[in-house]
Amino acid sequence: MLELEARAEPSRLMSWASPLLAVALMLVGGLVVFAALGKDPVEGFRVFFLNPVKDLYALSELLLKATPLMLCAIGLAIGFRANVWNIGAEGQFMLGAVAATGVALYFGDSESALVLPAMVLAGAAGGAAWAAIPALLRTRFNANEILVSLMLVYVAQLFVSWLVFGPWKDPDGFNFPQTRMFAEAATLPIVIEGTRLHFGFAIALAALVAGYAFMNRSHAGFRMRVAGVAADAARYAGFSAARMIWLGLLLGGAAAGLAGMGEVAGPMGQLTDKVASGYGFAAIIVAFVGRLNALGILLASLLMALLYIGGEQAQQYLNLPNSISMVFQGMLLFFLLGADVFIHYRLRLRRRGA
Amino acid sequence: MDASLFTSMLFATVVAGTPLIIVALGLLVNEKAGVLNLGAEGMMAMGAVAAFAVTHESGNPWLGVAAGMGAGMAMAALFGVLVLTLMANQVASGLALAIFGVGLAAFVGKPYEAVALQAVPPIRIPFIADLPLIGEALYNQQALVYFSWALFWGLLWFLHRSRAGLVLRAVGESPASAHAIGYPVIRIRYLAVLFGGAMAGVGGAFLSVFYTPMWAEGMVAGRGWIALALVVFATWRPLRVMVGAYLFGGVMITQLFIQGSGLQIDFPSQLLSSLPYWATIVVLVAISRNRNTIRLNSPVSLGKPYRPDA
């Protein structure tokens, strides 16, 4: 019978191959799903996986979708490396969007060149402030950051709906839950003419580079990696656990807040109650599939963006609910977690009783 | 407060607390065996949608509850394969289950979003339901409310009076010793995980078939996570799970009663609705601030993978 046998050392090959294996399994799974839903699998595959990359405009939309995922995921990865489980990027994203919207609504009409930089700062600060709550409660009172950061997602969602149904509602918006459109000075410039791809993409790429530098080239990043791999060694070396929790959560929150800012100042141009639309949760998958490193996250965010857009395409052309994206995204993470077993174990054929 | 208001608030509190009790007690067994399943939200969502769909198609709410239970168990089995057979990270796998379950439920439930179910009539227990003040609130309730009480008593007995419960706790405290004595650690953990999934599924079924007889995306609204928090808050003790669940139920319905009371208070309803989530954070802080409470009470091997050396 087949048995798992522990490897003497973790396989480097498998730690790179397992995301690829997971993607392959997800594609096969996708064909099965389409067949099970009574759709032609080949047609389904084409619409879901190939339509999103069929021309330059489609590709620009892919990069647009990948932008918030990349930003949130690189921030989360820093914490995850040190076993700081910030699950509330979704809420931090919303608070970043709210803070940036505040700047846009109150100062956007000034046409000052300082409005956008102020929005960037406000977005990062808003996200970081929201993440500071679980950091404070964890370091001060030992409260589990998973549950606290998650509860704050619901609070943030209700807060956003209060704003857009109440004080910030667009008076000329026919009662839709949204603010008025931002002024020109509060909107991110477009980077490729004729598309919606905005300057936030450049910010996200810069964040990836910064995240790489922090994790691999800074002493603080090194300490966090040690803490994640060997908590006892980190404690023995005198690395402050509290500082890592603060760093992990604040950086994650700031990155998610920036992503929120990028959405309201980019493709949306206003704040609505659907601002976050699951990016913060999807980013958790991106971080894992990307192996918690910058290059991996870049690729994984493109893949996840593809799954988002594939879902929209499936809704349009195959008459399937677009929540099918979440099914594929979940499947991807499951396959990855399953494939990861081969990093530490190998399959061995063994006769019973041997 | 007049008597009828008291009765109706008590009634609503019990109803709101019931899914939390069922789910949290299931998770408690799960965690007593040393396995942390953060996927409760996803299992509840799948339980809710499966129960709703089957009830809608068959007209029988009990078939629906059975389907919800089955869906929760299927999700839990998936989790079990990952963390028990393939020894994947429990935190990551649980998160995956939560995200996947919520997404899959939204996908499966799309055709049912605009449909309503017939309300299931409560079961009136003769005589004691006539008690003043509390009778109508406690003993003229949905069958699953009585189930949650039975589950509580059954679990108390199981965990502290039965041999099987002792073995379960041993597996959670020290899987290596349990294995050395000859207990099948992995099989016992599978059973515990499946039980957790079954109860999460029933909790979800309660929401979509009995509590608000309808299905909407996101209707679980964090209750799976609150149930996880409840287990910590209860320091893994069934009685405290009950107390905690009703406290939460009370917080949830208080804000509803304030909103529905017609009192002209100048406080936005959205902010009032965030009260249960703040309450969860507050109790987590209250119980966690003493590090020893958690350390002494949590199952020692909670969240740590175990692989018996053959």
XYZ file of C-alpha atoms in Angstrom:
664
model
C 0.000 0.000 0.000
C 1.017 3.607 -0.475
C 2.491 5.308 2.518
C 3.842 8.714 3.364
C 7.420 8.637 4.460
C 9.133 11.619 6.041
C 11.904 13.120 3.965
C 15.224 13.696 5.678
C 15.129 17.292 4.489
C 12.312 19.390 3.037
C 12.386 19.198 -0.736
C 13.269 22.524 -2.373
C 12.032 21.207 -5.679
C 8.596 20.430 -4.263
C 8.245 23.796 -2.555
C 8.403 25.353 -6.008
C 6.590 22.591 -7.838
C 3.639 22.325 -5.486
C 2.014 25.660 -6.515
C 2.340 24.562 -10.136
C 0.866 21.188 -9.281
C -1.971 22.955 -7.482
C -2.666 25.149 -10.510
C -2.695 22.107 -12.775
C -5.074 20.281 -10.459
C -7.308 23.345 -10.298
C -7.480 23.485 -14.099
C -8.458 19.819 -14.228
C -10.932 20.459 -11.414
C -12.293 23.360 -13.466
C -13.042 21.085 -16.398
C -14.849 18.712 -14.050
C -16.858 21.573 -12.525
C -17.954 22.853 -15.934
C -18.896 19.338 -17.046
C -20.819 18.798 -13.811
C -22.752 22.017 -14.406
C -23.765 20.768 -17.824
C -21.553 23.238 -19.710
C -19.184 22.265 -22.476
C -15.866 21.982 -20.576
C -13.771 23.224 -23.480
C -15.993 26.257 -23.980
C -16.016 26.839 -20.225
C -12.240 26.648 -20.105
C -11.932 29.112 -22.962
C -14.324 31.637 -21.433
C -12.998 31.309 -17.904
C -9.249 30.975 -18.388
C -8.477 32.342 -21.847
C -10.872 35.286 -22.284
C -9.137 37.258 -19.500
C -5.843 37.217 -21.434
C -7.086 37.480 -24.999
C -5.907 41.019 -25.882
C -4.139 44.065 -24.527
C -7.252 45.556 -22.959
C -8.085 42.261 -21.244
C -4.526 42.113 -19.919
C -4.762 45.654 -18.565
C -7.939 44.657 -16.738
C -6.066 41.669 -15.324
C -3.316 43.917 -13.978
C -5.958 46.267 -12.589
C -7.563 43.441 -10.624
C -4.184 42.101 -9.509
C -3.194 45.481 -8.033
C -5.158 45.354 -4.743
C -4.429 41.630 -4.366
C -0.699 42.193 -4.683
C -0.717 45.028 -2.182
C -2.780 43.214 0.429
C -0.877 39.963 -0.012
C 2.632 41.372 0.346
C 1.583 43.063 3.579
C -0.030 39.898 4.918
C 2.972 37.782 3.929
C 5.246 39.802 6.207
C 3.039 38.969 9.183
C 2.361 35.361 8.142
C 6.104 34.719 8.002
C 6.280 35.492 11.701
C 3.070 33.566 12.458
C 1.147 36.796 12.949
C -2.235 35.859 11.521
C -3.872 39.006 10.284
C -7.107 37.788 8.707
C -8.696 41.225 8.650
C -7.093 42.746 5.555
C -10.612 43.117 4.174
C -11.487 45.522 6.991
C -8.175 47.360 6.832
C -8.747 47.779 3.103
C -12.108 49.420 3.824
C -10.711 51.755 6.465
C -7.937 52.790 4.065
C -10.579 53.513 1.452
C -12.607 55.508 3.993
C -9.634 57.611 5.084
C -8.656 58.339 1.480
C -12.264 59.174 0.648
C -12.353 61.629 3.532
C -9.405 63.502 2.064
C -10.924 63.383 -1.420
C -14.312 64.697 -0.319
C -13.037 67.527 1.862
C -9.961 68.644 -0.083
C -10.452 67.198 -3.562
C -11.939 70.384 -4.993
C -8.872 72.419 -4.069
C -7.177 71.081 -7.219
C -3.944 70.968 -5.269
C -1.233 68.543 -6.345
C -0.962 67.528 -2.703
C -4.390 65.869 -2.631
C -3.247 62.523 -4.050
C -0.153 62.167 -1.857
C -2.337 63.036 1.116
C -4.800 60.350 0.077
C -2.004 57.799 -0.205
C -0.841 58.635 3.303
C -4.385 58.650 4.648
C -5.102 55.272 3.055
C -2.034 53.650 4.569
C -2.681 55.296 7.935
C -6.341 54.252 7.941
C -5.488 50.623 7.268
C -2.670 50.648 9.799
C -4.881 52.227 12.443
C -7.490 49.502 11.996
C -4.786 46.842 12.247
C -3.400 48.526 15.350
C -6.476 47.382 17.295
C -5.704 43.640 17.039
C -1.995 44.442 17.542
C -2.700 46.331 20.748
C -5.147 43.734 22.063
C -2.766 40.910 21.215
C 0.341 42.434 22.739
C -1.387 44.023 25.725
C -4.107 41.464 26.531
C -3.035 38.347 24.626
C -6.298 38.361 22.627
C -6.163 36.149 19.532
C -5.436 38.359 16.521
C -7.227 36.021 14.099
C -10.577 36.498 15.781
C -10.139 40.191 16.606
C -8.986 41.190 13.127
C -11.825 39.170 11.631
C -14.515 40.721 13.844
C -13.248 44.136 12.772
C -14.026 43.235 9.150
C -17.727 43.133 9.994
C -17.444 46.337 11.991
C -15.653 48.042 9.087
C -18.300 46.878 6.615
C -21.088 48.304 8.769
C -19.124 51.524 9.246
C -18.725 51.934 5.492
C -22.412 51.310 4.926
C -23.284 53.880 7.550
C -21.076 56.459 5.786
C -22.451 55.850 2.303
C -26.065 55.551 3.429
C -25.685 58.493 5.802
C -23.334 61.447 6.085
C -21.315 60.841 2.908
C -24.162 59.851 0.614
C -24.133 61.624 -2.724
C -27.068 64.073 -2.571
C -27.541 63.708 -6.337
C -26.999 59.960 -6.341
C -30.637 58.836 -6.546
C -30.280 57.349 -3.069
C -27.658 54.827 -4.112
C -25.268 53.873 -1.295
C -22.284 55.766 -2.643
C -20.427 59.044 -2.276
C -20.183 61.607 -5.043
C -17.518 61.018 -7.687
C -14.081 62.309 -6.721
C -12.690 65.450 -8.344
C -9.951 65.160 -10.949
C -7.255 66.036 -8.412
C -8.327 63.108 -6.222
C -8.211 60.500 -8.978
C -5.153 58.402 -9.788
C -3.737 59.002 -13.287
C -4.084 56.289 -15.912
C -0.807 54.634 -16.939
C -1.823 53.112 -20.277
C -4.004 55.296 -22.467
C -7.338 53.716 -23.355
C -7.403 51.358 -20.380
C -8.392 51.673 -16.730
C -4.958 50.674 -15.442
C -3.977 53.395 -12.988
C -0.934 54.556 -11.056
C -1.859 52.297 -8.164
C -0.325 49.425 -10.127
C 3.052 51.144 -9.938
C 2.537 51.640 -6.205
C 1.772 47.931 -5.854
C 4.923 46.944 -7.732
C 6.954 49.283 -5.546
C 5.359 47.675 -2.485
C 6.430 44.258 -3.746
C 10.020 45.453 -4.064
C 9.871 47.079 -0.644
C 8.369 43.931 0.823
C 11.138 41.861 -0.702
C 13.775 44.193 0.690
C 12.175 44.169 4.116
C 11.833 40.396 4.334
C 15.155 39.409 2.791
C 17.507 42.299 3.341
C 16.576 43.910 6.657
C 17.348 42.774 10.148
C 13.742 43.212 11.289
C 12.628 40.997 8.405
C 15.205 38.421 9.326
C 14.028 38.373 12.938
C 10.459 37.847 11.781
C 11.425 34.940 9.567
C 13.320 33.320 12.407
C 10.331 33.745 14.697
C 8.113 32.064 12.138
C 10.362 29.071 11.616
C 11.618 28.604 15.165
C 9.768 30.573 17.796
C 11.941 29.213 20.606
C 15.153 30.221 18.853
C 13.783 33.732 18.348
C 12.863 34.008 22.017
C 16.267 32.722 23.050
C 17.930 35.254 20.798
C 15.944 37.961 22.570
C 13.824 39.061 19.606
C 10.827 40.966 20.905
C 7.635 39.090 20.054
C 5.535 42.187 20.678
C 7.515 44.215 18.165
C 6.988 41.554 15.537
C 3.274 41.484 16.146
C 3.124 45.259 15.824
C 5.253 45.281 12.690
C 3.391 42.418 11.064
C -0.021 43.909 11.674
C 0.840 47.548 10.964
C 2.617 46.766 7.695
C -0.200 44.446 6.654
C -2.796 47.056 7.564
C -0.956 49.859 5.789
C -0.616 47.809 2.609
C -4.289 46.833 2.682
C -5.250 50.452 3.337
C -3.193 51.537 0.325
C -5.026 48.975 -1.767
C -8.319 50.438 -0.567
C -7.139 53.909 -1.467
C -6.165 52.632 -4.922
C -9.658 51.277 -5.531
C -11.582 54.411 -4.566
C -9.124 56.758 -6.287
C -8.729 54.418 -9.259
C -11.384 52.381 -11.040
C -14.261 53.295 -8.693
C -13.715 57.033 -8.340
C -15.990 57.054 -5.289
C -16.699 55.085 -2.111
C -19.520 52.532 -2.199
C -20.633 49.869 0.254
C -19.156 47.196 -2.013
C -15.679 48.687 -1.987
C -13.718 45.691 -0.699
C -15.488 42.876 -2.578
C -13.405 40.130 -1.023
C -9.916 41.326 -2.023
C -8.707 41.143 1.560
C -9.719 37.500 1.882
C -8.522 36.543 -1.586
C -5.163 38.081 -0.669
C -4.753 35.417 2.008
C -4.854 32.820 -0.758
C -2.480 34.920 -2.860
C -0.004 35.093 0.008
C -0.035 31.325 0.511
C 0.010 30.374 -3.150
C 2.838 32.898 -3.617
C 4.852 31.101 -0.930
C 4.975 34.319 1.128
C 7.626 35.839 -1.112
C 7.448 38.823 -3.420
C 7.952 37.139 -6.775
C 5.537 34.363 -5.893
C 2.952 36.914 -4.812
C 3.291 38.775 -8.098
C 2.512 35.579 -10.039
C -0.180 34.414 -7.642
C -1.968 37.759 -7.735
C -2.095 37.583 -11.531
C -3.522 34.077 -11.298
C -6.122 35.090 -8.727
C -7.040 38.147 -10.794
C -7.550 35.785 -13.704
C -9.942 33.735 -11.599
C -11.889 36.890 -10.670
C -12.225 38.034 -14.259
C -12.905 34.462 -15.399
C -15.861 34.469 -13.018
C -17.201 37.689 -14.528
C -16.778 36.207 -17.984
C -18.545 33.023 -16.927
C -21.424 35.130 -15.639
C -21.662 37.018 -18.894
C -21.200 34.211 -21.391
C -22.076 31.003 -19.585
C -24.852 32.296 -17.376
C -23.146 31.098 -14.192
C -23.076 33.096 -10.932
C -19.775 34.967 -10.656
C -19.222 33.478 -7.196
C -17.766 30.591 -9.206
C -14.494 32.544 -8.876
C -14.505 31.905 -5.161
C -15.014 28.197 -5.788
C -11.946 28.122 -8.025
C -9.928 30.235 -5.613
C -10.808 27.954 -2.718
C -10.022 24.902 -4.798
C -6.613 26.327 -5.653
C -5.732 26.844 -2.001
C -6.928 23.358 -1.047
C -4.868 21.737 -3.755
C -1.860 23.767 -2.696
C -2.193 22.787 0.951
C -2.587 19.175 -0.100
C 0.345 19.251 -2.527
C 2.537 20.843 0.144
C 2.622 17.565 2.012
C 5.187 16.369 -0.515
C 7.620 19.031 0.616
C 8.118 17.136 3.837
C 7.026 13.642 2.860
C 7.346 11.314 -0.069
C 5.104 8.540 -1.260
C 6.460 5.101 -0.681
C 5.083 1.812 -1.908
C 5.119 -0.613 0.959
C 3.799 -4.109 1.357
C 1.512 -4.695 4.260
C 3.244 -6.220 7.244
C 6.671 -5.465 5.836
C -40.067 46.713 31.245
C -43.455 45.057 31.023
C -43.931 41.314 31.253
C -44.710 40.625 27.610
C -41.668 42.559 26.445
C -39.523 40.554 28.843
C -40.957 37.305 27.525
C -40.450 38.214 23.906
C -36.893 39.406 24.527
C -36.059 36.217 26.383
C -37.597 34.211 23.556
C -35.546 36.029 20.940
C -32.371 35.729 23.009
C -32.756 31.972 23.237
C -33.374 31.733 19.504
C -30.371 33.908 18.668
C -28.123 31.956 21.024
C -29.130 28.514 19.761
C -27.051 28.300 16.564
C -24.045 29.568 18.509
C -24.507 26.844 21.142
C -24.808 24.065 18.600
C -21.829 25.192 16.542
C -19.629 26.072 19.503
C -20.274 22.766 21.268
C -19.329 20.938 18.084
C -16.132 22.964 17.845
C -15.434 22.281 21.488
C -15.371 18.528 20.856
C -13.266 19.201 17.780
C -10.751 21.189 19.818
C -10.782 18.801 22.768
C -9.334 16.245 20.344
C -6.534 18.712 19.607
C -7.701 19.872 16.189
C -8.351 23.555 15.519
C -10.815 24.038 12.663
C -11.124 27.709 11.763
C -13.466 26.806 8.919
C -16.657 26.966 10.992
C -17.997 29.914 8.990
C -17.664 27.953 5.749
C -19.187 24.791 7.186
C -22.124 26.794 8.549
C -22.669 28.502 5.219
C -22.713 25.172 3.411
C -25.001 23.687 6.044
C -27.346 26.636 5.691
C -27.564 26.500 1.920
C -27.883 22.703 1.732
C -30.606 22.693 4.372
C -32.456 25.486 2.625
C -32.271 23.846 -0.789
C -33.421 20.446 0.439
C -36.209 21.919 2.562
C -37.353 23.963 -0.404
C -37.351 20.988 -2.766
C -38.805 18.415 -0.374
C -40.984 20.557 1.847
C -39.623 18.709 4.847
C -37.465 20.799 7.203
C -36.045 17.684 8.876
C -34.680 16.382 5.613
C -33.218 19.855 5.324
C -31.514 19.626 8.710
C -30.129 16.226 7.736
C -28.789 17.707 4.499
C -27.234 20.593 6.400
C -25.572 18.150 8.736
C -24.316 16.124 5.786
C -22.943 19.203 4.050
C -21.135 20.296 7.212
C -19.654 16.832 7.582
C -18.544 16.741 3.961
C -16.716 20.039 4.437
C -15.195 18.764 7.664
C -14.073 15.581 5.920
C -12.231 17.680 3.355
C -10.528 19.518 6.201
C -9.769 16.224 7.905
C -8.030 14.802 4.861
C -5.879 17.922 4.633
C -4.813 18.248 8.237
C -5.024 14.664 9.522
C -3.946 12.573 6.551
C -1.792 15.092 4.695
C -0.725 16.945 7.862
C -1.285 20.373 6.358
C -1.132 23.467 8.554
C -4.365 23.658 10.560
C -4.644 27.437 10.577
C -4.139 27.761 6.833
C -6.453 24.843 6.038
C -9.155 26.215 8.307
C -8.971 29.606 6.632
C -9.139 27.900 3.264
C -12.239 26.030 4.381
C -13.861 29.242 5.596
C -13.195 31.090 2.336
C -14.095 28.117 0.147
C -17.272 27.243 2.053
C -18.628 30.777 1.956
C -17.849 30.990 -1.768
C -19.283 27.607 -2.632
C -22.423 28.362 -0.623
C -22.901 31.630 -2.501
C -22.465 29.777 -5.758
C -24.786 26.876 -4.955
C -27.369 29.145 -3.343
C -27.771 31.600 -6.217
C -31.024 30.069 -7.520
C -32.548 30.151 -4.016
C -31.920 33.803 -3.220
C -35.415 35.022 -4.013
C -37.339 32.144 -2.454
C -38.911 32.016 0.989
C -39.746 28.988 3.093
C -42.796 28.321 5.169
C -42.046 29.031 8.820
C -41.764 25.877 10.907
C -44.162 25.988 13.884
C -42.614 25.730 17.363
C -43.154 22.744 19.630
C -45.075 23.509 22.785
C -44.206 21.462 25.844
C -47.438 20.883 27.763
C -47.881 22.409 31.231
C -44.465 24.053 31.678
C -45.103 26.260 28.671
C -47.889 27.808 30.764
C -45.427 29.066 33.376
C -45.666 32.823 33.728
C -42.952 34.978 32.109
C -40.567 32.224 31.056
C -42.929 29.479 29.880
C -43.695 30.945 26.478
C -40.086 31.990 25.999
C -38.403 28.709 26.862
C -40.896 25.910 26.314
C -42.735 26.965 23.189
C -39.650 26.870 21.024
C -38.218 25.356 17.872
C -37.218 21.710 18.163
C -33.564 22.598 17.581
C -33.611 24.753 20.704
C -34.455 21.640 22.730
C -31.813 19.807 20.716
C -29.194 22.357 21.802
C -30.041 21.672 25.449
C -29.887 17.925 24.932
C -26.572 18.367 23.182
C -25.266 20.311 26.163
C -26.284 17.667 28.723
C -25.100 14.871 26.481
C -21.736 16.520 26.042
C -21.297 17.164 29.751
C -21.851 13.478 30.378
C -19.719 12.404 27.427
C -16.695 14.543 28.262
C -16.577 14.006 31.992
C -18.389 10.766 32.731
C -17.748 8.435 29.812
C -14.702 6.437 28.879
C -14.909 7.591 25.259
C -14.794 11.196 26.456
C -11.715 10.474 28.505
C -10.014 8.979 25.459
C -10.992 12.012 23.384
C -9.454 14.355 25.925
C -6.336 12.209 26.147
C -5.923 12.448 22.394
C -6.123 16.232 22.643
C -3.800 16.558 25.598
C -1.125 14.076 24.618
C -1.592 12.268 21.324
C 1.739 10.470 21.704
C 0.715 8.845 24.986
C -2.736 7.999 23.668
C -1.080 6.360 20.694
C 1.350 4.487 22.923
C -1.518 3.000 24.920
C -2.979 1.826 21.656
C -5.696 4.316 20.783
C -6.126 5.170 17.089
C -5.339 8.888 17.420
C -5.975 9.836 13.813
C -9.286 7.955 13.652
C -10.504 9.590 16.857
C -9.504 12.991 15.538
C -11.397 12.298 12.315
C -14.518 11.500 14.325
C -14.143 14.683 16.351
C -13.652 16.783 13.214
C -16.711 15.180 11.587
C -18.762 15.869 14.713
C -17.658 19.509 14.608
C -18.688 19.701 10.966
C -22.035 18.046 11.619
C -22.886 20.528 14.356
C -21.746 23.493 12.248
C -24.026 22.191 9.502
C -26.969 21.907 11.895
C -26.246 25.423 13.177
C -26.315 26.691 9.616
C -29.534 24.782 8.950
C -31.109 26.447 11.984
C -30.327 29.857 10.495
C -31.702 29.259 7.014
C -34.670 26.996 7.794
C -35.914 28.090 11.227
C -34.441 31.445 12.250
C -34.943 33.448 9.073
C -36.555 31.015 6.633
C -34.596 32.256 3.649
C -31.178 32.092 2.069
C -28.999 35.112 1.367
C -25.323 35.303 0.593
C -23.427 36.203 3.746
C -26.347 35.382 6.051
C -24.103 33.486 8.465
C -22.613 36.926 9.148
C -19.620 35.858 11.182
C -21.472 33.503 13.537
C -18.969 30.737 12.761
C -16.165 33.002 13.905
C -18.124 34.125 16.944
C -18.642 30.452 17.850
C -14.880 29.932 17.632
C -14.377 32.896 19.926
C -16.999 31.491 22.287
C -15.029 28.284 22.759
C -11.998 30.305 23.827
C -14.171 32.536 25.997
C -15.675 29.425 27.601
C -12.186 28.039 28.244
C -13.354 24.784 26.642
C -16.189 24.181 29.132
C -19.709 23.373 27.895
C -21.529 25.300 30.639
C -19.678 28.491 29.825
C -20.417 27.955 26.147
C -24.124 28.005 27.014
C -23.829 31.135 29.134
C -21.674 32.869 26.545
C -23.961 31.970 23.659
C -27.003 33.413 25.415
C -25.055 36.546 26.329
C -24.255 36.984 22.655
C -27.803 36.198 21.705
C -28.843 38.907 24.137
C -26.483 41.453 22.602
C -27.690 40.592 19.089
C -31.340 40.943 19.877
C -30.975 43.992 22.111
C -29.789 45.986 19.151
C -32.678 44.625 17.084
C -35.181 45.562 19.770
C -33.728 49.059 20.051
C -33.973 49.458 16.290
C -37.490 48.068 16.205
C -38.757 49.795 19.323
C -39.516 53.009 17.524
C -37.600 54.847 20.233
C -36.378 57.979 18.587
C -32.760 57.556 19.508
C -30.223 59.353 17.454
C -27.911 56.452 16.742
C -27.392 54.957 13.302
C -28.629 51.395 12.911
C -25.466 50.217 11.128
C -23.323 51.195 14.082
C -25.758 49.511 16.439
C -25.508 46.356 14.327
C -21.778 46.191 14.921
C -22.379 45.688 18.647
C -22.141 41.856 18.642
C -18.760 42.048 16.935
C -17.442 44.564 19.440
C -18.869 42.379 22.199
C -16.908 39.409 20.844
C -13.714 41.443 20.961
C -14.423 42.655 24.480
C -15.019 39.168 25.891
C -11.960 37.817 24.088
C -9.879 40.507 25.735
C -11.502 39.897 29.105
C -10.791 36.187 29.052
C -7.374 36.294 27.377
C -5.761 38.997 29.493
C -4.797 36.444 32.060
C -2.412 34.300 30.062
C -2.675 31.416 32.479
C -6.427 30.989 32.024
C -5.924 30.125 28.392
C -2.741 28.155 28.903
C -4.155 25.986 31.674
C -7.432 25.259 29.942
C -6.676 24.821 26.282
C -6.026 21.281 25.064
C -2.242 20.982 25.053
C -1.846 19.685 21.504
C -4.426 22.084 20.013
C -3.441 22.996 16.478
C -0.338 20.806 16.411
C -0.243 18.073 13.803
C 0.447 14.575 15.038
C 1.693 11.660 13.021
C 2.013 8.314 14.746
C 5.354 6.728 13.926
C 4.415 3.381 12.539
